[in-house]
Coordinates of N, CA and C in Angstrom, one line a residue:
M5 N 115.2 95.9 240.2 CA 113.7 96.0 240.3 C 113.3 97.4 239.8
G6 N 114.0 98.4 240.1 CA 113.6 99.8 239.6 C 113.7 99.8 238.1
I7 N 114.7 99.2 237.5 CA 114.9 99.2 236.1 C 113.7 98.5 235.4
L8 N 113.3 97.3 236.0 CA 112.2 96.5 235.5 C 110.9 97.3 235.6
F9 N 110.7 98.0 236.7 CA 109.5 98.8 236.9 C 109.4 99.9 235.8
L10 N 110.6 100.6 235.6 CA 110.6 101.7 234.6 C 110.3 101.1 233.2
R11 N 110.9 99.9 232.9 CA 110.7 99.4 231.6 C 109.2 99.0 231.4
S12 N 108.6 98.3 232.4 CA 107.2 98.0 232.3 C 106.3 99.2 232.2
R13 N 106.6 100.2 232.9 CA 105.8 101.4 232.9 C 106.0 102.1 231.5
Y14 N 107.2 102.2 231.0 CA 107.4 102.8 229.7 C 106.7 102.0 228.6
S15 N 106.8 100.6 228.7 CA 106.1 99.8 227.7 C 104.7 100.0 227.7
G16 N 104.1 100.1 228.9 CA 102.6 100.4 229.0 C 102.2 101.7 228.4
R17 N 103.1 102.7 228.6 CA 102.8 104.0 228.0 C 102.9 103.9 226.5
S18 N 103.9 103.2 226.0 CA 104.1 103.0 224.6 C 102.8 102.4 223.9
V19 N 102.4 101.3 224.6 CA 101.2 100.6 224.0 C 100.0 101.6 224.1
S20 N 99.8 102.3 225.2 CA 98.7 103.2 225.3 C 98.8 104.3 224.2
S21 N 100.0 104.8 224.0 CA 100.2 105.9 223.0 C 99.9 105.3 221.6
A22 N 100.3 104.1 221.3 CA 100.0 103.5 220.0 C 98.5 103.3 219.8
V23 N 97.9 102.9 220.8 CA 96.4 102.7 220.7 C 95.7 104.0 220.5
A24 N 96.1 105.0 221.2 CA 95.5 106.3 221.1 C 95.8 106.9 219.7
V25 N 97.0 106.7 219.2 CA 97.3 107.2 217.8 C 96.4 106.4 216.8
A26 N 96.2 105.1 217.0 CA 95.4 104.3 216.1 C 94.0 104.8 216.1
R27 N 93.5 105.1 217.3 CA 92.1 105.6 217.4 C 91.9 107.0 216.6
I28 N 92.9 107.9 216.8 CA 92.9 109.2 216.1 C 93.0 109.0 214.6
A29 N 93.8 108.0 214.2 CA 93.9 107.7 212.7 C 92.6 107.2 212.2
A30 N 91.9 106.4 213.0 CA 90.6 105.8 212.5 C 89.6 106.9 212.4
W31 N 89.6 107.8 213.4 CA 88.6 109.0 213.3 C 89.0 109.8 212.1
A32 N 90.3 110.1 211.8 CA 90.7 110.9 210.7 C 90.3 110.2 209.4
G33 N 90.5 108.9 209.3 CA 90.1 108.1 208.1 C 88.6 108.2 207.8
M34 N 87.8 108.1 208.9 CA 86.4 108.3 208.7 C 86.0 109.6 208.2
G35 N 86.7 110.7 208.7 CA 86.4 112.0 208.2 C 86.8 112.2 206.8
I36 N 87.9 111.6 206.4 CA 88.4 111.7 205.0 C 87.4 111.0 204.1
M37 N 86.9 109.8 204.5 CA 85.9 109.1 203.7 C 84.6 110.0 203.5
L38 N 84.2 110.6 204.6 CA 83.0 111.5 204.5 C 83.2 112.7 203.6
I39 N 84.4 113.3 203.7 CA 84.7 114.4 202.9 C 84.8 114.0 201.4
A40 N 85.2 112.8 201.1 CA 85.3 112.4 199.7 C 84.0 112.0 199.1
V41 N 83.1 111.5 200.0 CA 81.8 110.9 199.4 C 80.7 112.0 199.5
V42 N 80.6 112.8 200.5 CA 79.5 113.7 200.7 C 79.4 114.7 199.5
P43 N 80.4 115.3 199.0 CA 80.3 116.2 197.9 C 79.7 115.6 196.6
N44 N 80.1 114.3 196.3 CA 79.5 113.6 195.2 C 78.0 113.3 195.4
I45 N 77.7 112.9 196.6 CA 76.3 112.7 196.9 C 75.4 114.0 196.8
A46 N 76.0 115.0 197.4 CA 75.3 116.3 197.3 C 75.1 116.8 195.8
T47 N 76.1 116.5 195.0 CA 75.9 116.9 193.6 C 74.8 116.1 192.9
L48 N 74.8 114.8 193.2 CA 73.7 113.9 192.6 C 72.4 114.3 193.2
V49 N 72.3 114.7 194.4 CA 71.0 115.0 195.0 C 70.5 116.3 194.4
S50 N 71.4 117.3 194.2 CA 71.0 118.6 193.6 C 70.8 118.5 192.1
N51 N 71.1 117.4 191.5 CA 71.0 117.2 190.1 C 71.9 118.1 189.2
E52 N 73.0 118.4 189.8 CA 74.0 119.3 189.1 C 74.9 118.4 188.2
Q53 N 75.9 118.9 187.5 CA 76.8 118.2 186.7 C 77.6 117.2 187.5
I54 N 77.7 116.0 186.9 CA 78.6 115.0 187.6 C 79.2 114.2 186.5
T55 N 80.5 113.8 186.7 CA 81.3 113.1 185.7 C 81.2 111.6 186.1
V56 N 80.8 110.8 185.1 CA 80.6 109.3 185.3 C 81.3 108.6 184.2
E57 N 82.0 107.5 184.6 CA 82.6 106.6 183.5 C 81.5 105.6 183.2
V58 N 81.1 105.6 181.9 CA 80.0 104.7 181.4 C 80.5 103.7 180.5
P59 N 80.0 102.5 180.5 CA 80.5 101.5 179.5 C 79.8 101.7 178.2
V60 N 80.6 101.4 177.1 CA 80.1 101.5 175.7 C 80.5 100.3 175.0
E61 N 79.8 100.0 173.9 CA 80.2 98.9 173.0 C 81.6 99.2 172.4
P62 N 82.5 98.2 172.3 CA 83.9 98.4 171.8 C 83.9 99.1 170.5
Y63 N 84.7 100.1 170.4 CA 84.9 100.9 169.2 C 86.4 101.4 169.1
W64 N 86.8 101.9 168.0 CA 88.1 102.5 167.8 C 88.0 103.6 166.8
P65 N 88.4 104.8 167.2 CA 88.3 105.9 166.2 C 89.3 105.6 165.0
Q66 N 88.9 106.1 163.9 CA 89.7 106.0 162.7 C 90.7 107.1 162.7
F67 N 92.0 106.8 162.7 CA 93.0 107.8 162.7 C 93.3 108.4 161.3
P68 N 93.8 109.6 161.2 CA 94.2 110.1 159.9 C 95.4 109.3 159.4
N69 N 95.7 109.5 158.1 CA 96.8 108.8 157.5 C 98.1 109.3 158.1
V70 N 98.8 108.6 158.9 CA 100.0 109.0 159.6 C 101.1 108.1 159.1
T71 N 102.2 108.8 158.7 CA 103.4 108.1 158.1 C 104.5 108.0 159.1
D72 N 104.6 108.9 160.1 CA 105.6 109.0 161.1 C 105.1 108.6 162.4
V73 N 105.5 107.6 163.1 CA 105.0 107.2 164.4 C 106.2 107.1 165.3
V74 N 106.1 107.8 166.4 CA 107.1 107.8 167.5 C 106.5 107.4 168.8
P75 N 107.0 106.3 169.4 CA 108.2 105.6 169.0 C 107.9 104.6 167.9
D76 N 108.9 104.1 167.3 CA 108.7 103.2 166.1 C 108.9 101.7 166.4
H77 N 108.9 101.4 167.7 CA 109.2 100.0 168.1 C 108.0 99.2 168.4
G78 N 106.8 99.7 168.1 CA 105.6 99.0 168.4 C 104.6 99.2 167.3
D79 N 104.0 98.1 166.9 CA 103.0 98.1 165.8 C 101.6 97.8 166.4
L80 N 100.7 98.7 166.2 CA 99.4 98.6 166.7 C 98.6 97.5 165.9
V81 N 98.3 96.4 166.6 CA 97.6 95.3 165.9 C 96.1 95.5 166.0
E82 N 95.7 95.8 167.2 CA 94.2 95.9 167.5 C 94.0 96.9 168.7
G83 N 93.0 97.6 168.7 CA 92.7 98.5 169.8 C 91.2 98.7 169.9
K84 N 90.7 98.9 171.1 CA 89.3 99.2 171.3 C 89.1 100.0 172.6
I85 N 88.1 100.8 172.6 CA 87.7 101.6 173.7 C 86.4 101.0 174.3
T86 N 86.3 100.7 175.6 CA 85.1 100.1 176.1 C 84.4 101.0 177.2
S87 N 84.9 102.2 177.5 CA 84.3 103.1 178.4 C 84.7 104.5 178.1
V88 N 83.8 105.4 178.4 CA 84.0 106.9 178.1 C 83.6 107.6 179.4
M89 N 84.2 108.8 179.6 CA 83.9 109.7 180.7 C 82.8 110.7 180.2
V90 N 81.7 110.7 180.9 CA 80.6 111.6 180.5 C 80.3 112.5 181.6
T91 N 80.2 113.8 181.3 CA 79.8 114.8 182.3 C 78.3 115.2 181.9
A92 N 77.4 114.9 182.8 CA 76.0 115.1 182.6 C 75.3 115.8 183.7
S93 N 74.2 116.4 183.4 CA 73.3 117.0 184.5 C 71.9 116.6 184.2
H94 N 71.0 116.9 185.1 CA 69.6 116.6 185.0 C 69.3 115.2 184.6
L95 N 70.0 114.3 185.3 CA 69.8 112.9 185.2 C 68.5 112.5 185.8
S96 N 68.0 111.3 185.4 CA 66.7 110.9 186.0 C 66.9 110.5 187.5
F97 N 65.8 110.4 188.2 CA 65.9 110.1 189.6 C 66.4 108.7 189.8
A98 N 66.0 107.7 188.9 CA 66.5 106.4 189.1 C 68.0 106.3 189.0
S99 N 68.6 106.9 188.0 CA 70.0 106.9 187.8 C 70.8 107.5 189.0
R100 N 70.3 108.7 189.4 CA 70.9 109.3 190.6 C 70.8 108.5 191.8
F101 N 69.6 107.8 192.0 CA 69.4 107.0 193.2 C 70.4 105.8 193.2
L102 N 70.6 105.2 192.0 CA 71.5 104.0 192.0 C 72.9 104.4 192.3
L103 N 73.3 105.6 191.7 CA 74.7 106.0 191.9 C 74.9 106.4 193.4
I104 N 73.9 107.1 194.0 CA 74.0 107.4 195.4 C 74.1 106.2 196.3
S105 N 73.2 105.2 196.0 CA 73.1 104.0 196.8 C 74.4 103.2 196.7
G106 N 75.0 103.2 195.5 CA 76.3 102.5 195.3 C 77.4 103.1 196.0
M107 N 77.4 104.5 196.0 CA 78.5 105.1 196.8 C 78.3 104.9 198.3
L108 N 77.1 105.0 198.8 CA 76.9 104.7 200.2 C 77.2 103.3 200.7
V109 N 76.8 102.3 199.9 CA 77.0 101.0 200.2 C 78.5 100.6 200.1
S110 N 79.2 101.2 199.1 CA 80.6 100.9 198.9 C 81.4 101.4 200.1
T111 N 81.1 102.5 200.7 CA 81.8 103.1 201.8 C 81.4 102.5 203.1
L112 N 80.3 101.7 203.1 CA 79.8 101.1 204.4 C 80.8 100.2 205.0
G113 N 81.5 99.4 204.2 CA 82.5 98.5 204.7 C 83.7 99.2 205.4
T114 N 84.2 100.2 204.7 CA 85.3 101.0 205.3 C 84.9 101.7 206.6
I115 N 83.6 102.2 206.6 CA 83.1 102.9 207.8 C 83.0 101.8 208.9
A116 N 82.5 100.6 208.6 CA 82.4 99.6 209.6 C 83.7 99.2 210.2
V117 N 84.7 99.1 209.4 CA 86.1 98.7 209.8 C 86.6 99.8 210.8
L118 N 86.5 101.0 210.3 CA 87.0 102.1 211.1 C 86.3 102.3 212.4
G119 N 85.0 102.0 212.4 CA 84.2 102.1 213.6 C 84.6 101.0 214.6
S120 N 84.9 99.8 214.1 CA 85.3 98.7 214.9 C 86.7 99.0 215.6
V121 N 87.6 99.6 214.8 CA 88.9 100.0 215.3 C 88.7 101.0 216.4
I122 N 87.9 102.0 216.2 CA 87.6 103.0 217.3 C 87.1 102.4 218.5
M123 N 86.1 101.5 218.4 CA 85.5 100.9 219.6 C 86.5 100.0 220.3
L124 N 87.3 99.2 219.6 CA 88.3 98.4 220.3 C 89.4 99.2 220.9
C125 N 89.8 100.2 220.3 CA 90.9 101.1 220.9 C 90.3 101.8 222.2
T126 N 89.1 102.1 222.1 CA 88.5 102.7 223.3 C 88.4 101.8 224.5
K127 N 88.1 100.5 224.2 CA 88.0 99.5 225.2 C 89.4 99.2 225.7
L128 N 90.4 99.2 224.9 CA 91.8 98.9 225.3 C 92.3 100.0 226.2
L129 N 92.0 101.3 225.9 CA 92.4 102.4 226.7 C 91.7 102.4 228.0
A130 N 90.4 101.9 228.1 CA 89.7 101.9 229.3 C 90.0 100.6 230.1
G131 N 90.8 99.7 229.5 CA 91.1 98.5 230.3 C 89.9 97.5 230.4
S132 N 88.9 97.6 229.5 CA 87.8 96.7 229.5 C 88.1 95.5 228.6
P133 N 87.5 94.3 229.0 CA 87.7 93.1 228.2 C 86.9 93.3 226.9
F134 N 87.5 92.8 225.8 CA 86.9 93.0 224.5 C 87.0 91.7 223.6
D135 N 87.1 90.6 224.2 CA 87.2 89.4 223.4 C 86.0 89.1 222.6
R136 N 84.8 89.2 223.3 CA 83.5 89.0 222.6 C 83.2 90.1 221.7
A137 N 83.5 91.3 222.1 CA 83.3 92.5 221.2 C 84.2 92.4 220.0
L138 N 85.4 91.8 220.2 CA 86.3 91.7 219.0 C 85.7 90.8 218.0
R139 N 85.3 89.7 218.3 CA 84.7 88.7 217.4 C 83.4 89.3 216.7
R140 N 82.6 89.9 217.5 CA 81.3 90.4 217.0 C 81.6 91.6 216.0
S141 N 82.5 92.5 216.4 CA 82.7 93.6 215.5 C 83.5 93.2 214.3
G142 N 84.4 92.2 214.5 CA 85.2 91.7 213.3 C 84.3 91.0 212.3
H143 N 83.3 90.2 212.8 CA 82.4 89.5 211.8 C 81.5 90.6 211.1
L144 N 81.1 91.6 211.9 CA 80.2 92.6 211.3 C 81.0 93.4 210.3
A145 N 82.3 93.8 210.6 CA 83.1 94.5 209.6 C 83.4 93.7 208.4
A146 N 83.7 92.4 208.5 CA 84.0 91.6 207.4 C 82.7 91.5 206.5
T147 N 81.6 91.3 207.1 CA 80.3 91.2 206.3 C 80.0 92.5 205.6
A148 N 80.2 93.6 206.2 CA 80.0 94.9 205.6 C 81.0 95.1 204.4
V149 N 82.2 94.7 204.6 CA 83.2 94.9 203.6 C 82.9 94.1 202.4
A150 N 82.5 92.8 202.6 CA 82.3 91.9 201.5 C 81.0 92.3 200.7
F151 N 79.9 92.3 201.4 CA 78.6 92.6 200.7 C 78.5 94.1 200.3
G152 N 79.1 95.0 201.1 CA 79.1 96.4 200.7 C 79.9 96.6 199.4
G153 N 81.0 96.0 199.3 CA 81.8 96.2 198.1 C 81.2 95.6 196.9
L154 N 80.6 94.4 197.0 CA 80.0 93.7 195.8 C 78.7 94.4 195.4
I155 N 77.9 94.7 196.4 CA 76.6 95.3 196.1 C 76.8 96.7 195.6
G156 N 77.8 97.4 196.2 CA 78.1 98.8 195.7 C 78.5 98.8 194.3
Q157 N 79.4 97.8 193.9 CA 79.8 97.8 192.5 C 78.7 97.5 191.6
I158 N 77.7 96.6 192.0 CA 76.6 96.3 191.1 C 75.7 97.6 190.9
L159 N 75.4 98.3 192.0 CA 74.6 99.4 191.9 C 75.2 100.5 191.1
I160 N 76.5 100.8 191.3 CA 77.2 101.8 190.5 C 77.2 101.4 189.0
G161 N 77.4 100.1 188.8 CA 77.4 99.6 187.4 C 76.1 99.8 186.7
I162 N 75.0 99.5 187.4 CA 73.7 99.7 186.8 C 73.4 101.2 186.6
G163 N 73.8 102.0 187.6 CA 73.6 103.5 187.5 C 74.4 104.1 186.3
S164 N 75.7 103.6 186.2 CA 76.5 104.1 185.1 C 75.9 103.7 183.7
A165 N 75.4 102.5 183.6 CA 74.8 102.1 182.4 C 73.6 102.9 182.1
R166 N 72.8 103.3 183.1 CA 71.6 104.1 182.8 C 72.1 105.6 182.4
V167 N 73.1 106.1 183.0 CA 73.6 107.4 182.6 C 74.0 107.3 181.1
G168 N 74.7 106.2 180.7 CA 75.0 106.1 179.3 C 73.8 106.1 178.4
E169 N 72.8 105.4 178.8 CA 71.6 105.3 178.0 C 70.9 106.7 177.9
E170 N 71.0 107.5 179.0 CA 70.4 108.8 178.9 C 71.2 109.8 178.2
T171 N 72.5 109.7 178.1 CA 73.3 110.7 177.5 C 73.8 110.3 176.1
L172 N 74.0 109.0 175.8 CA 74.6 108.6 174.5 C 73.6 108.0 173.5
R173 N 72.5 107.4 174.0 CA 71.6 106.7 173.1 C 70.8 107.7 172.3
V174 N 70.8 107.5 171.0 CA 70.1 108.4 170.0 C 69.2 107.5 169.2
N175 N 68.0 108.0 168.8 CA 67.1 107.3 167.9 C 67.4 107.6 166.4
G176 N 67.9 108.7 166.1 CA 68.2 109.0 164.7 C 69.1 110.3 164.6
F177 N 69.8 110.4 163.6 CA 70.6 111.6 163.4 C 71.0 111.8 161.9
S178 N 71.4 113.0 161.6 CA 71.9 113.2 160.2 C 73.2 114.0 160.4
Y179 N 74.1 113.9 159.4 CA 75.4 114.6 159.4 C 75.9 114.8 158.0
A180 N 76.7 115.8 157.9 CA 77.3 116.0 156.6 C 78.6 115.2 156.5
S181 N 79.4 115.2 157.6 CA 80.7 114.5 157.5 C 81.1 114.2 159.0
L182 N 81.6 113.1 159.2 CA 82.2 112.7 160.5 C 83.7 113.0 160.6
G183 N 84.3 113.5 159.5 CA 85.7 113.7 159.6 C 86.5 112.4 159.7
D184 N 87.4 112.4 160.6 CA 88.3 111.3 160.7 C 87.7 110.2 161.7
Q185 N 86.6 110.5 162.3 CA 86.0 109.5 163.2 C 85.2 108.5 162.5
N186 N 85.3 107.2 162.9 CA 84.6 106.1 162.3 C 83.7 105.4 163.4
F187 N 82.4 105.7 163.3 CA 81.5 105.1 164.3 C 80.5 104.3 163.5
P188 N 79.7 103.4 164.2 CA 78.6 102.7 163.5 C 77.6 103.7 162.9
T189 N 77.0 103.3 161.9 CA 76.1 104.2 161.2 C 74.8 104.6 162.0
D190 N 74.5 103.9 163.0 CA 73.3 104.2 163.8 C 73.6 105.1 165.0
S191 N 74.8 105.6 165.1 CA 75.1 106.5 166.2 C 76.3 107.4 165.8
P192 N 76.2 108.7 166.2 CA 77.3 109.6 165.9 C 78.4 109.5 166.9
W193 N 78.2 108.7 168.0 CA 79.2 108.6 169.0 C 79.1 107.2 169.6
P194 N 80.0 106.8 170.6 CA 79.9 105.4 171.1 C 78.5 105.0 171.6
I195 N 78.2 103.8 171.4 CA 76.9 103.2 171.7 C 77.0 102.7 173.2
P196 N 76.0 103.2 174.0 CA 76.1 102.8 175.4 C 75.9 101.3 175.6
S197 N 76.5 100.7 176.6 CA 76.4 99.3 176.9 C 76.2 99.1 178.4
F198 N 76.2 97.8 178.8 CA 76.1 97.5 180.2 C 77.2 96.5 180.6
S199 N 77.9 96.9 181.7 CA 78.9 96.0 182.2 C 79.2 96.4 183.7
V200 N 79.6 95.4 184.5 CA 79.9 95.6 185.8 C 81.3 95.0 186.0
N201 N 82.3 95.8 186.4 CA 83.6 95.4 186.6 C 83.8 95.0 188.1
F202 N 83.8 93.7 188.3 CA 83.9 93.2 189.7 C 85.3 93.2 190.1
E203 N 85.6 93.9 191.3 CA 86.8 93.8 192.0 C 86.7 92.9 193.2
F204 N 87.5 91.9 193.3 CA 87.4 91.0 194.4 C 88.2 91.3 195.7
A205 N 88.8 92.5 195.6 CA 89.5 93.0 196.8 C 88.7 93.0 198.1
P206 N 87.4 93.5 198.0 CA 86.6 93.4 199.2 C 86.4 92.0 199.8
L207 N 86.3 91.0 199.0 CA 86.2 89.6 199.5 C 87.5 89.2 200.2
F208 N 88.6 89.5 199.6 CA 89.9 89.2 200.2 C 90.1 89.9 201.5
T209 N 89.7 91.2 201.5 CA 89.9 92.0 202.7 C 89.0 91.4 203.8
A210 N 87.7 91.0 203.5 CA 86.9 90.4 204.5 C 87.4 89.1 205.0
L211 N 88.0 88.3 204.1 CA 88.6 87.1 204.6 C 89.8 87.3 205.5
A212 N 90.6 88.3 205.2 CA 91.7 88.7 206.0 C 91.3 89.1 207.4
I213 N 90.2 89.9 207.5 CA 89.7 90.4 208.7 C 89.2 89.2 209.6
L214 N 88.5 88.3 209.0 CA 88.0 87.1 209.7 C 89.2 86.3 210.2
V215 N 90.2 86.1 209.4 CA 91.3 85.2 209.9 C 92.0 85.9 211.0
V216 N 92.3 87.2 210.9 CA 93.0 87.9 212.0 C 92.1 87.9 213.3
V217 N 90.8 88.1 213.2 CA 90.0 88.1 214.4 C 89.9 86.8 215.0
E218 N 89.8 85.7 214.2 CA 89.8 84.4 214.8 C 91.1 84.0 215.5
L219 N 92.2 84.4 214.8 CA 93.6 84.1 215.4 C 93.7 84.9 216.8
I220 N 93.3 86.1 216.8 CA 93.4 86.9 218.1 C 92.5 86.3 219.1
S221 N 91.3 85.9 218.7 CA 90.4 85.3 219.7 C 90.9 84.0 220.2
S222 N 91.5 83.2 219.3 CA 92.0 81.9 219.8 C 93.2 82.1 220.7
G223 N 94.1 83.1 220.4 CA 95.2 83.4 221.3 C 94.7 83.9 222.6
M224 N 93.7 84.7 222.7 CA 93.2 85.2 224.0 C 92.6 84.1 224.8
Q225 N 91.9 83.1 224.1 CA 91.3 82.0 224.8 C 92.4 81.1 225.4
L226 N 93.5 80.8 224.6 CA 94.6 80.0 225.1 C 95.3 80.7 226.2
A227 N 95.4 82.0 226.2 CA 96.0 82.7 227.3 C 95.2 82.6 228.6
R228 N 93.9 82.7 228.5 CA 93.0 82.5 229.6 C 93.1 81.1 230.2
Q229 N 93.1 80.1 229.3 CA 93.3 78.7 229.8 C 94.6 78.5 230.5
N230 N 95.6 79.1 229.9 CA 96.9 79.0 230.6 C 97.0 79.6 232.0
E231 N 96.3 80.8 232.1 CA 96.2 81.5 233.4 C 95.4 80.7 234.4
T232 N 94.3 80.1 233.9 CA 93.5 79.2 234.8 C 94.3 78.0 235.2
L233 N 95.0 77.4 234.3 CA 95.8 76.2 234.6 C 96.9 76.5 235.6
K234 N 97.5 77.7 235.4 CA 98.6 78.1 236.3 C 98.1 78.4 237.7
A235 N 96.9 79.0 237.8 CA 96.3 79.3 239.1 C 95.9 78.0 239.8
D236 N 95.4 77.1 239.1 CA 95.0 75.8 239.7 C 96.3 75.0 240.1
T237 N 97.4 75.1 239.3 CA 98.6 74.4 239.7 C 99.2 75.1 240.9
D238 N 99.2 76.4 241.0 CA 99.8 77.1 242.1 C 99.0 76.8 243.4
G239 N 97.7 76.6 243.2 CA 96.8 76.3 244.4 C 97.1 74.9 244.9
L240 N 97.4 74.0 244.0 CA 97.8 72.6 244.4 C 99.1 72.6 245.1
V241 N 100.1 73.4 244.6 CA 101.4 73.4 245.2 C 101.4 74.1 246.6

């Protein structure tokens, strides 16, 4: 009996320690997210220099006449560049607002998941029931991950395209020589374009959250039903 008591007590302490560590990790993750996002937002708000990857129409620079290529086991058949990194300042308010909104919305899902983990860990440590809170927070986190990820990508895509229009679009130019670079005659550099690269990882993550939440909720409900049935059976006996 003493050994069983010590094992159960040690097991309870282990679970409590794991939950406490998970809560600390969730708080740390939220802090890291804020540290990563806040400087970029502050830079956009202050209208200082910011580096953005902008989409451009496909192009390929013309290389000089090269006779020696290392390694020699690959022949370049076709190549194209569809995006460039642009460092710009004094962007328009609309472009900065779109980029800021995209960053905020994209991080909303992660913040929602971490907040749900913190809340559930707190309830576990306090010994409070959390079956309804689990489903509610899980559905909220999944919705935030799915819509936050997709809408954030759209907003950032539109903002990046606007940055390209503001920095790369030209109405006319003159030049003596472009050297080894070969661009269309109506622009001395890549022509800005519009594209949104959708990543479906947020949708899959939201689906995984929903499945896990429903499985845990179903397991807790079955456990309660078994306890009720056992209590009724013991009462009959």
